[in-house]
Short mmCIF file of C-alpha atoms in Angstrom, two decimals:
data_model
loop_
_atom_site.label_atom_id
_atom_site.label_comp_id
_atom_site.label_asym_id
_atom_site.label_seq_id
_atom_site.Cartn_x
_atom_site.Cartn_y
_atom_site.Cartn_z
CA MET A 1 0.00 0.00 0.00
CA LYS A 2 2.84 2.42 0.73
CA LYS A 3 4.17 2.01 -2.78
CA ILE A 4 0.74 2.86 -4.17
CA HIS A 5 0.58 6.03 -2.07
CA LEU A 6 4.02 7.11 -3.29
CA LEU A 7 3.28 6.52 -6.95
CA THR A 8 -0.04 8.30 -6.94
CA PRO A 9 1.28 11.86 -6.43
CA PHE A 10 4.17 11.15 -8.81
CA CYS A 11 1.75 10.14 -11.55
CA ALA A 12 -0.31 13.22 -10.86
CA LEU A 13 2.83 15.34 -11.31
CA LEU A 14 3.59 13.71 -14.63
CA ILE A 15 0.05 14.34 -15.80
CA GLY A 16 0.38 18.00 -14.73
CA LEU A 17 3.69 18.39 -16.54
CA SER A 18 2.26 16.82 -19.64
CA GLY A 19 -0.53 19.37 -19.58
CA CYS A 20 1.96 22.25 -19.14
CA GLU A 21 3.95 21.21 -22.22
CA LYS A 22 1.36 22.91 -24.38
CA GLY A 23 2.75 26.33 -23.39
CA PHE A 24 6.27 25.30 -22.43
CA ASP A 25 7.83 26.65 -25.66
CA GLN A 26 6.46 30.12 -24.87
CA LEU A 27 7.74 30.40 -21.30
CA ASN A 28 10.96 32.20 -22.35
CA VAL A 29 9.44 34.32 -25.13
CA ASN A 30 9.22 38.07 -24.53
CA PRO A 31 5.71 39.03 -25.74
CA THR A 32 6.77 42.64 -26.34
CA ALA A 33 10.03 41.93 -28.24
CA ALA A 34 10.27 42.70 -31.94
CA THR A 35 10.17 39.63 -34.18
CA ALA A 36 11.46 41.53 -37.23
CA LEU A 37 13.42 44.73 -37.74
CA ASN A 38 12.08 47.37 -40.10
CA PRO A 39 14.81 47.70 -42.78
CA VAL A 40 14.51 51.48 -42.70
CA PHE A 41 16.17 51.33 -39.27
CA THR A 42 19.16 49.41 -40.61
CA PHE A 43 19.30 51.89 -43.49
CA ASN A 44 19.40 54.78 -41.05
CA ASN A 45 22.21 53.07 -39.18
CA ALA A 46 24.15 52.81 -42.45
CA ILE A 47 23.55 56.49 -43.22
CA ILE A 48 24.73 57.66 -39.81
CA ASN A 49 27.88 55.53 -39.98
CA THR A 50 28.81 56.93 -43.39
CA SER A 51 30.16 59.97 -41.53
CA PHE A 52 33.93 59.98 -41.97
CA PRO A 53 36.25 58.63 -39.27
CA ALA A 54 38.83 60.92 -37.67
CA SER A 55 41.53 59.19 -39.73
CA ILE A 56 40.93 61.75 -42.50
CA LEU A 57 43.04 64.05 -40.28
CA ILE A 58 45.92 61.57 -40.57
CA PHE A 59 45.85 60.87 -44.30
CA GLU A 60 43.46 62.72 -46.60
CA GLU A 61 43.66 66.20 -45.07
CA PRO A 62 47.48 66.26 -44.92
CA ILE A 63 47.80 64.76 -48.41
CA VAL A 64 45.75 67.60 -49.92
CA GLN A 65 47.49 70.07 -47.60
CA GLN A 66 44.59 71.65 -45.78
CA MET A 67 45.26 70.50 -42.24
CA PHE A 68 47.90 68.36 -40.50
CA SER A 69 49.78 67.67 -37.30
CA PRO A 70 53.57 67.83 -36.96
CA ASN A 71 53.42 65.05 -34.37
CA SER A 72 54.43 61.42 -34.91
CA GLY A 73 53.23 58.14 -33.42
CA ILE A 74 49.66 57.03 -34.02
CA ILE A 75 48.84 60.18 -36.00
CA ALA A 76 51.72 59.83 -38.46
CA GLY A 77 50.70 59.43 -42.09
CA GLY A 78 50.23 62.05 -44.76
CA ASN A 79 52.19 64.55 -42.68
CA TYR A 80 55.35 62.48 -43.26
CA ASN A 81 54.32 60.65 -46.46
CA ILE A 82 54.51 57.33 -44.64
CA ASP A 83 52.09 54.45 -44.12
CA ASN A 84 50.31 53.84 -40.82
CA ARG A 85 49.45 50.18 -40.44
CA GLY A 86 49.14 47.81 -37.48
CA SER A 87 46.19 46.87 -35.30
CA ALA A 88 45.11 50.49 -34.92
CA GLY A 89 46.43 51.71 -38.27
CA ALA A 90 44.81 54.82 -39.66
CA ASN A 91 44.93 53.25 -43.12
CA ALA A 92 42.24 50.79 -41.96
CA ALA A 93 39.79 53.16 -40.27
CA LEU A 94 37.66 53.99 -43.31
CA TRP A 95 37.68 50.37 -44.49
CA GLN A 96 36.53 49.09 -41.11
CA ARG A 97 33.80 51.67 -40.61
CA TYR A 98 32.33 51.31 -44.08
CA TYR A 99 32.42 47.51 -44.37
CA ARG A 100 31.32 46.82 -40.79
CA ASP A 101 28.83 49.62 -40.22
CA VAL A 102 27.62 50.68 -43.67
CA ILE A 103 27.94 47.93 -46.28
CA ARG A 104 26.74 45.05 -44.12
CA TYR A 105 23.61 46.94 -43.09
CA LEU A 106 22.88 47.90 -46.68
CA VAL A 107 23.36 44.35 -47.95
CA ASP A 108 20.97 43.09 -45.28
CA GLY A 109 18.41 45.81 -46.02
CA LEU A 110 18.58 45.22 -49.74
CA ASP A 111 18.02 41.51 -49.22
CA LYS A 112 14.91 42.20 -47.13
CA THR A 113 13.35 44.68 -49.57
CA LYS A 114 14.28 43.47 -53.05
CA SER A 115 11.10 41.38 -53.43
CA ASP A 116 8.77 43.69 -51.51
CA ALA A 117 6.92 45.92 -53.97
CA SER A 118 5.67 48.09 -51.11
CA ARG A 119 9.28 48.98 -50.17
CA SER A 120 10.62 49.64 -53.67
CA ASN A 121 11.56 53.23 -52.85
CA LEU A 122 13.51 52.12 -49.80
CA TYR A 123 15.19 49.44 -51.88
CA ASN A 124 16.33 51.97 -54.48
CA MET A 125 17.42 54.53 -51.88
CA MET A 126 19.68 51.85 -50.43
CA ARG A 127 21.06 51.05 -53.89
CA ILE A 128 22.04 54.72 -54.28
CA TRP A 129 23.64 54.79 -50.84
CA LYS A 130 25.52 51.57 -51.49
CA ALA A 131 26.89 53.06 -54.70
CA TYR A 132 28.08 56.10 -52.78
CA ALA A 133 29.77 54.02 -50.07
CA PHE A 134 31.56 51.85 -52.59
CA MET A 135 32.76 54.89 -54.53
CA VAL A 136 34.45 56.09 -51.35
CA LEU A 137 36.00 52.68 -50.71
CA THR A 138 37.27 52.01 -54.21
CA ASP A 139 38.50 55.58 -54.72
CA THR A 140 40.50 55.27 -51.50
CA TYR A 141 41.94 51.76 -51.87
CA GLY A 142 41.51 50.73 -55.51
CA ASP A 143 40.24 47.19 -56.08
CA VAL A 144 38.04 46.16 -53.14
CA PRO A 145 35.52 43.43 -52.26
CA TYR A 146 32.30 44.42 -54.03
CA THR A 147 30.08 41.67 -55.45
CA GLU A 148 30.69 39.39 -52.45
CA ALA A 149 30.99 42.13 -49.82
CA GLY A 150 28.71 42.06 -46.78
CA MET A 151 27.78 38.42 -47.31
CA GLY A 152 29.27 37.08 -44.08
CA PHE A 153 25.85 36.79 -42.40
CA LEU A 154 23.63 36.13 -45.40
CA GLY A 155 25.92 33.76 -47.26
CA SER A 156 28.61 32.77 -44.74
CA ASN A 157 31.26 34.24 -47.04
CA ILE A 158 33.92 35.79 -44.82
CA THR A 159 36.65 35.81 -47.49
CA PRO A 160 35.14 37.90 -50.32
CA LYS A 161 37.03 38.30 -53.57
CA TYR A 162 38.31 41.70 -54.65
CA ASP A 163 36.67 43.18 -57.74
CA ALA A 164 38.61 45.29 -60.24
CA GLN A 165 37.86 49.00 -59.92
CA GLU A 166 36.81 49.27 -63.55
CA ALA A 167 34.16 46.57 -63.00
CA ILE A 168 33.05 48.27 -59.77
CA TYR A 169 32.58 51.59 -61.55
CA THR A 170 30.69 49.92 -64.38
CA ASP A 171 28.22 48.51 -61.87
CA ILE A 172 28.05 51.75 -59.85
CA LEU A 173 27.00 53.65 -62.98
CA LYS A 174 24.35 51.02 -63.68
CA GLU A 175 23.06 51.03 -60.11
CA LEU A 176 22.83 54.80 -59.90
CA THR A 177 21.06 55.05 -63.25
CA GLU A 178 18.55 52.28 -62.56
CA ALA A 179 17.87 53.06 -58.90
CA THR A 180 17.36 56.78 -59.49
CA ALA A 181 14.97 56.13 -62.38
CA ALA A 182 13.03 53.58 -60.33
CA LEU A 183 12.22 55.98 -57.47
CA ASP A 184 8.48 56.69 -57.59
CA ALA A 185 6.64 59.28 -55.49
CA THR A 186 3.31 57.47 -56.06
CA LYS A 187 4.57 54.55 -53.94
CA PRO A 188 5.30 54.52 -50.16
CA THR A 189 7.97 57.17 -49.67
CA GLU A 190 9.65 56.04 -46.42
CA ALA A 191 9.30 59.14 -44.26
CA GLY A 192 11.31 57.39 -41.54
CA GLU A 193 14.64 57.56 -43.36
CA VAL A 194 16.92 60.22 -41.88
CA MET A 195 18.49 61.74 -44.99
CA TYR A 196 15.54 63.35 -46.82
CA SER A 197 12.56 62.00 -44.86
CA GLY A 198 11.34 60.15 -47.92
CA ASN A 199 11.38 63.13 -50.32
CA ILE A 200 11.62 61.33 -53.65
CA ASP A 201 12.54 64.41 -55.68
CA ARG A 202 15.52 65.10 -53.46
CA TRP A 203 16.59 61.46 -53.60
CA LYS A 204 16.44 61.60 -57.39
CA ARG A 205 18.57 64.74 -57.40
CA LEU A 206 21.06 63.02 -55.09
CA GLY A 207 21.23 59.98 -57.37
CA ASN A 208 21.85 62.09 -60.46
CA SER A 209 24.38 64.35 -58.70
CA LEU A 210 26.28 61.28 -57.54
CA LEU A 211 26.15 59.97 -61.11
CA LEU A 212 27.68 63.28 -62.25
CA ARG A 213 30.50 62.84 -59.72
CA ALA A 214 31.08 59.24 -60.86
CA GLY A 215 31.13 60.33 -64.49
CA MET A 216 33.65 63.10 -63.86
CA ARG A 217 35.86 60.65 -61.97
CA LEU A 218 36.46 58.91 -65.31
CA SER A 219 37.63 62.04 -67.13
CA LYS A 220 41.22 60.79 -67.50
CA VAL A 221 40.69 57.08 -68.00
CA ASN A 222 37.61 57.13 -70.28
CA PRO A 223 36.58 60.62 -71.46
CA THR A 224 33.91 59.25 -73.79
CA LEU A 225 32.12 57.37 -71.02
CA ALA A 226 32.65 60.33 -68.70
CA GLN A 227 30.90 62.66 -71.14
CA SER A 228 27.93 60.37 -71.77
CA THR A 229 27.51 59.77 -68.04
CA VAL A 230 27.60 63.49 -67.31
CA GLN A 231 24.95 64.14 -69.96
CA LYS A 232 22.73 61.41 -68.52
CA ALA A 233 23.07 62.88 -65.02
CA VAL A 234 22.28 66.41 -66.18
CA ALA A 235 19.24 65.23 -68.11
CA GLY A 236 17.95 63.45 -64.99
CA GLY A 237 18.07 66.57 -62.81
CA LEU A 238 20.73 67.61 -60.31
CA MET A 239 20.79 69.29 -56.90
CA GLN A 240 19.11 72.68 -57.08
CA SER A 241 20.28 74.42 -53.89
CA ASN A 242 21.96 73.87 -50.53
CA ALA A 243 18.64 72.47 -49.32
CA ASP A 244 19.51 69.34 -51.33
CA ASN A 245 22.90 68.85 -49.66
CA CYS A 246 23.65 65.29 -48.61
CA ALA A 247 25.03 65.39 -45.07
CA VAL A 248 24.99 63.32 -41.92
CA ARG A 249 23.39 65.60 -39.33
CA ASN A 250 25.27 65.02 -36.10
CA ASN A 251 24.17 65.85 -32.56
CA ALA A 252 25.07 65.01 -28.97
CA ASN A 253 24.13 61.35 -29.51
CA TYR A 254 25.67 60.89 -32.96
CA GLN A 255 28.84 62.95 -32.92
CA ASN A 256 31.12 64.07 -35.73
CA SER A 257 34.27 61.96 -35.30
CA VAL A 258 36.55 64.70 -36.57
CA GLY A 259 34.98 67.30 -34.30
CA THR A 260 35.16 64.98 -31.32
CA THR A 261 38.87 64.40 -31.94
CA LEU A 262 39.63 68.09 -32.41
CA ASN A 263 37.92 68.92 -29.14
CA ALA A 264 39.55 66.15 -27.12
CA THR A 265 42.95 64.46 -27.25
CA GLU A 266 44.15 66.24 -30.40
CA ALA A 267 42.80 69.73 -29.67
CA ALA A 268 46.24 71.33 -29.67
CA ASN A 269 47.83 69.09 -32.30
CA TYR A 270 46.19 69.91 -35.67
CA TYR A 271 46.83 73.08 -37.69
CA LEU A 272 45.81 74.58 -40.99
CA THR A 273 48.64 74.36 -43.49
CA GLY A 274 50.55 77.28 -44.89
CA ALA A 275 49.45 76.27 -48.39
CA PHE A 276 45.76 76.48 -47.51
CA VAL A 277 45.90 79.68 -45.45
CA ASP A 278 48.19 81.42 -47.95
CA TYR A 279 45.87 80.59 -50.84
CA LEU A 280 42.82 81.97 -49.05
CA LYS A 281 44.72 85.11 -48.03
CA SER A 282 46.13 85.67 -51.52
CA THR A 283 42.64 85.74 -53.03
CA GLU A 284 41.16 87.72 -50.11
CA ASP A 285 38.76 84.86 -49.53
CA PRO A 286 36.20 85.74 -46.82
CA ARG A 287 35.93 82.06 -45.93
CA LEU A 288 39.23 82.24 -44.05
CA ALA A 289 37.54 84.24 -41.29
CA SER A 290 34.81 81.58 -41.16
CA ILE A 291 37.20 78.64 -41.00
CA ALA A 292 40.25 79.64 -38.99
CA VAL A 293 41.20 80.71 -35.50
CA ARG A 294 44.60 81.64 -34.15
CA TYR A 295 45.37 81.64 -30.43
CA VAL A 296 47.79 84.53 -30.61
CA GLY A 297 50.79 84.18 -28.34
CA ALA A 298 49.91 80.68 -27.09
CA ARG A 299 52.96 78.80 -25.78
CA SER A 300 51.11 75.58 -24.99
CA GLY A 301 47.80 73.88 -25.57
CA VAL A 302 46.62 75.12 -22.20
CA GLU A 303 47.15 78.70 -23.39
CA GLN A 304 44.84 78.21 -26.40
CA THR A 305 42.08 80.05 -24.59
CA ALA A 306 39.09 82.06 -25.74
CA ALA A 307 40.83 85.24 -24.62
CA ARG A 308 43.61 84.63 -27.17
CA ALA A 309 41.34 83.56 -30.02
CA ASN A 310 41.58 85.78 -33.10
CA ARG A 311 39.49 84.97 -36.18
CA THR A 312 40.53 87.95 -38.29
CA ALA A 313 41.78 86.79 -41.67
CA ALA A 314 44.79 89.10 -41.72
CA VAL A 315 46.40 87.57 -38.62
CA GLN A 316 46.10 83.91 -39.67
CA ILE A 317 49.36 82.03 -40.23
CA GLY A 318 49.31 78.46 -41.51
CA MET A 319 51.84 75.89 -40.34
CA PRO A 320 54.35 74.93 -43.06
CA LEU A 321 54.70 71.28 -44.05
CA GLY A 322 57.97 69.43 -43.71
CA TYR A 323 58.41 69.64 -39.95
CA ASP A 324 57.89 67.30 -37.02
CA ASN A 325 57.43 67.99 -33.34
CA GLY A 326 61.18 68.24 -32.91
CA SER A 327 61.84 70.73 -35.69
CA ILE A 328 58.67 72.82 -35.74
CA PRO A 329 59.52 74.94 -32.64
CA ALA A 330 62.50 76.52 -34.40
CA ARG A 331 60.40 77.23 -37.48
CA ALA A 332 57.68 78.82 -35.35
CA SER A 333 60.29 81.05 -33.73
CA ALA A 334 61.60 82.03 -37.17
CA ASP A 335 58.03 82.94 -38.15
CA GLY A 336 57.86 85.28 -35.17
CA LEU A 337 55.47 83.11 -33.17
CA ALA A 338 55.52 82.29 -29.48
CA SER A 339 55.45 78.55 -30.26
CA PHE A 340 53.89 76.19 -32.76
CA TYR A 341 50.68 76.47 -30.72
CA ASP A 342 50.48 80.00 -32.14
CA TYR A 343 49.74 78.80 -35.72
CA SER A 344 46.20 78.89 -37.14
CA GLN A 345 43.79 76.02 -36.58
CA LEU A 346 40.42 74.94 -37.86
CA ASP A 347 38.04 76.69 -35.46
CA ARG A 348 36.87 73.88 -33.20
CA THR A 349 34.11 76.08 -31.78
CA ARG A 350 32.53 76.38 -35.24
CA LEU A 351 33.48 74.13 -38.17
CA GLY A 352 35.30 71.75 -35.85
CA ARG A 353 32.53 71.18 -33.31
CA PHE A 354 31.46 67.65 -32.36
CA ASP A 355 27.89 68.20 -33.58
CA VAL A 356 28.44 69.78 -36.99
CA PRO A 357 27.19 68.11 -40.19
CA CYS A 358 29.44 65.76 -42.14
CA TYR A 359 28.92 66.74 -45.78
CA LEU A 360 29.10 63.89 -48.29
CA LEU A 361 27.89 65.51 -51.52
CA THR A 362 26.84 69.13 -51.93
CA TYR A 363 25.22 71.57 -54.29
CA ALA A 364 28.46 73.57 -54.34
CA GLN A 365 30.47 70.55 -55.48
CA THR A 366 27.83 69.70 -58.07
CA GLN A 367 27.89 73.19 -59.56
CA LEU A 368 31.68 73.16 -59.78
CA LEU A 369 31.65 69.79 -61.53
CA LEU A 370 29.08 71.22 -63.93
CA ALA A 371 31.44 74.13 -64.53
CA GLU A 372 34.18 71.71 -65.51
CA ALA A 373 31.82 69.70 -67.70
CA ALA A 374 30.75 72.91 -69.46
CA GLN A 375 34.35 74.01 -69.85
CA ARG A 376 35.11 70.66 -71.48
CA GLY A 377 32.10 71.00 -73.77
CA TRP A 378 30.33 68.02 -72.21
CA THR A 379 27.18 69.87 -71.23
CA THR A 380 25.33 73.05 -72.06
CA GLY A 381 25.38 76.18 -69.94
CA ASN A 382 28.00 78.77 -69.08
CA ALA A 383 31.02 77.57 -67.13
CA ALA A 384 31.40 80.94 -65.40
CA ASP A 385 27.82 80.83 -64.16
CA TYR A 386 28.26 77.35 -62.72
CA TYR A 387 31.57 78.41 -61.18
CA ASN A 388 30.03 81.46 -59.51
CA ALA A 389 27.09 79.39 -58.27
CA GLY A 390 29.42 76.79 -56.77
CA VAL A 391 31.57 79.33 -54.93
CA THR A 392 28.48 81.16 -53.69
CA ALA A 393 26.85 77.96 -52.48
CA HIS A 394 29.85 76.94 -50.40
CA MET A 395 30.15 80.37 -48.79
CA GLN A 396 26.49 80.13 -47.85
CA GLN A 397 26.88 76.50 -46.72
CA LEU A 398 29.38 77.60 -44.07
CA GLY A 399 26.48 79.16 -42.18
CA ASP A 400 25.08 75.68 -41.67
CA TYR A 401 28.02 74.90 -39.37
CA ASP A 402 27.58 78.03 -37.32
CA ALA A 403 25.71 81.31 -37.88
CA THR A 404 28.92 83.29 -37.38
CA SER A 405 30.59 81.40 -40.25
CA LEU A 406 28.06 82.51 -42.86
CA VAL A 407 29.65 84.69 -45.55
CA SER A 408 27.56 87.75 -46.31
CA ALA A 409 26.09 88.41 -49.74
CA ALA A 410 28.20 91.56 -50.07
CA ASN A 411 31.41 89.66 -49.33
CA ILE A 412 30.47 86.93 -51.82
CA THR A 413 29.90 89.51 -54.55
CA ALA A 414 33.16 91.29 -53.76
CA TYR A 415 35.12 88.05 -53.84
CA LEU A 416 33.74 86.96 -57.22
CA GLN A 417 34.50 90.38 -58.66
CA LYS A 418 38.10 90.19 -57.45
CA ASN A 419 38.49 86.59 -58.62
CA PRO A 420 36.53 86.27 -61.87
CA TYR A 421 36.38 83.04 -63.83
CA VAL A 422 38.93 82.98 -66.66
CA ALA A 423 38.32 80.28 -69.26
CA ALA A 424 42.02 79.93 -70.07
CA ARG A 425 42.61 78.83 -66.47
CA GLY A 426 39.23 77.17 -66.10
CA LEU A 427 40.22 73.68 -64.98
CA GLU A 428 42.65 75.03 -62.42
CA GLN A 429 40.22 77.59 -61.02
CA ILE A 430 37.30 75.17 -60.85
CA ASN A 431 39.19 72.38 -59.14
CA THR A 432 41.01 74.70 -56.77
CA GLN A 433 37.60 75.99 -55.70
CA TYR A 434 36.45 72.37 -55.41
CA TRP A 435 39.37 71.89 -53.01
CA VAL A 436 38.14 74.72 -50.80
CA ALA A 437 34.47 73.72 -51.08
CA SER A 438 35.28 70.13 -50.04
CA LEU A 439 36.99 71.06 -46.77
CA LEU A 440 36.53 68.20 -44.24
CA ASN A 441 35.29 65.81 -46.93
CA GLY A 442 38.54 63.87 -46.85
CA PRO A 443 37.81 61.06 -49.33
CA GLU A 444 36.44 63.46 -51.96
CA LEU A 445 39.31 65.90 -51.52
CA PHE A 446 41.80 63.09 -52.02
CA ALA A 447 39.97 61.65 -55.04
CA ASN A 448 39.44 64.90 -56.93
CA PHE A 449 43.02 66.03 -56.31
CA ARG A 450 44.30 62.85 -57.98
CA ARG A 451 41.76 63.06 -60.79
CA SER A 452 42.21 66.72 -61.68
CA GLY A 453 45.77 67.46 -60.57
CA TYR A 454 44.55 70.62 -58.83
CA PRO A 455 45.20 72.60 -56.77
CA THR A 456 48.85 72.93 -57.75
CA LEU A 457 50.60 71.95 -54.55
CA LYS A 458 54.30 71.71 -53.78
CA PRO A 459 55.27 68.24 -52.55
CA ASN A 460 55.55 67.81 -48.81
CA PRO A 461 59.31 68.29 -48.16
CA TYR A 462 59.48 66.17 -45.02
CA PRO A 463 62.60 63.95 -45.22
CA GLY A 464 62.41 60.20 -44.90
CA LYS A 465 59.24 59.69 -46.95
CA GLU A 466 58.21 56.15 -47.86
CA ILE A 467 56.75 57.04 -51.24
CA LYS A 468 58.70 57.21 -54.50
CA GLY A 469 56.56 59.91 -56.09
CA ASN A 470 55.54 63.35 -54.89
CA PHE A 471 52.16 62.46 -53.41
CA ILE A 472 50.38 59.48 -51.90
CA ASN A 473 48.21 57.79 -54.55
CA ARG A 474 46.06 55.44 -52.45
CA LEU A 475 45.77 54.01 -48.95
CA SER A 476 47.05 50.52 -48.23
CA TYR A 477 44.79 47.64 -47.27
CA PRO A 478 44.26 46.81 -43.57
CA ASP A 479 46.71 44.33 -42.09
CA ALA A 480 43.72 42.24 -41.01
CA GLU A 481 43.19 41.27 -44.65
CA ILE A 482 46.53 39.46 -44.55
CA SER A 483 45.36 37.20 -41.75
CA VAL A 484 41.76 36.61 -42.83
CA ASN A 485 41.67 37.05 -46.62
CA GLN A 486 45.24 36.60 -47.80
CA ALA A 487 44.56 34.51 -50.90
CA ASN A 488 42.22 37.11 -52.36
CA LEU A 489 44.57 39.90 -51.28
CA ASN A 490 47.45 38.22 -53.10
CA THR A 491 45.33 37.99 -56.23
CA VAL A 492 44.48 41.69 -56.22
CA VAL A 493 48.09 42.71 -55.56
CA SER A 494 49.22 40.71 -58.59
CA ARG A 495 46.56 42.50 -60.67
CA GLN A 496 46.60 46.04 -59.32
CA GLY A 497 50.17 46.42 -58.12
CA PRO A 498 52.04 46.50 -54.80
CA ASP A 499 50.01 47.21 -51.70
CA ASN A 500 51.70 50.52 -50.95
CA LEU A 501 51.04 54.26 -51.14
CA ASP A 502 52.53 54.62 -54.66
CA THR A 503 50.23 52.29 -56.62
CA ARG A 504 47.62 54.20 -58.60
CA VAL A 505 43.95 53.26 -58.77
CA TRP A 506 42.48 52.43 -62.17
CA TRP A 507 40.95 55.84 -62.99
CA ASP A 508 44.07 57.74 -61.87
CA LYS A 509 45.74 57.38 -65.24
CA GLN A 510 49.09 59.13 -65.67
#
């Protein structure tokens, strides 16, 4: 009888457990958790992360001689014409940000929307953005993973092949053309995306303006294709004003990496170059007063105080290239300065703030590219008019950083009268203005300088350079590729050339 009494409650327990199994699989399910992620959120994440890393201060800005640091160590690069590899190498920063935080989100979003007719506008917006991101990557490094990129999660491919830059550009032109044409305001317009809040007209103008940039990039390597691409972009409709500017709008939560760096550890280490300041002063450019600050008499970073800040154009003195932290003090003394902390800097309370926009493609740049296209006879219109519109747009754009940086209408008019467009010097004038108008857009500055050959800059005279030529031609691949994707890296090196700073990308034809 005792055994019967013991088994009875045990059997009852089993019966109870059997009954509970009907809901057992839901015990650890959060009823309020999302079961699927709206792809517009991953798209927004990609857009925000397209903002440039602070490494543009180490390579692109010094290469084009707008801003640099005389210091060595982890911030050595374009200032000395040497590479900067290793686990924290500045050569890898753009690669890592774009592949990890832009491309992979876009590839996932495209996969989720390609067969959804109700999300066709989102799908084509992402195609345009992907084309932009890959232009930045391939212009910076040359041949890069493209067709197999971002497939680590979707296809378990963690060793993507490298595609030739010519093939990448062929597909970018196709993607921009098709995606821009496919945008349709009669379909759901995706108001939740953070760039244009679903404004289809502005997205179309972005797509065509990016197509114009891509076409002009081919001006040396394939002028015929460049011309036909430019004409297609113009016919489609380009940016119409600064309201169309493509920029990542930063704030306290999503900070500008360059601004954060310039207001933190490197606040006293970066300076405007003599080449940049001297050019702006020589043309009496009112933008110098919007861009620069000099802490007059400062003998240390601590002495770079508001009381010493002088933003008057006449007192600005750019730091000359060719010096390091050991040799620059003597040069500063020879220039009549208290120390090298007395040279002019990008104003970190205005253009260099942590919350300023990161401009990716602008109306000013678009008008200047149109000026070049008109000067080459590739499009209709007057090159001088486009030139004037581009210069004006950038001077007005400065007010978007800070109200005190806005150039007045009177000063814009006076500048254009003093510096009129001269057709005989058209390409030089246009692309030198493009240089100024692309300040802080490191990848585009670097790309257009190689493409156009302007502005005319003297080579950085710093001794001990690692390059054979006068200027860096591309950035090297991350060291991580050697350990995780070496076979494909070896293939691209055999095709493109040595993985160093001298090898030219495909469109940079000598």
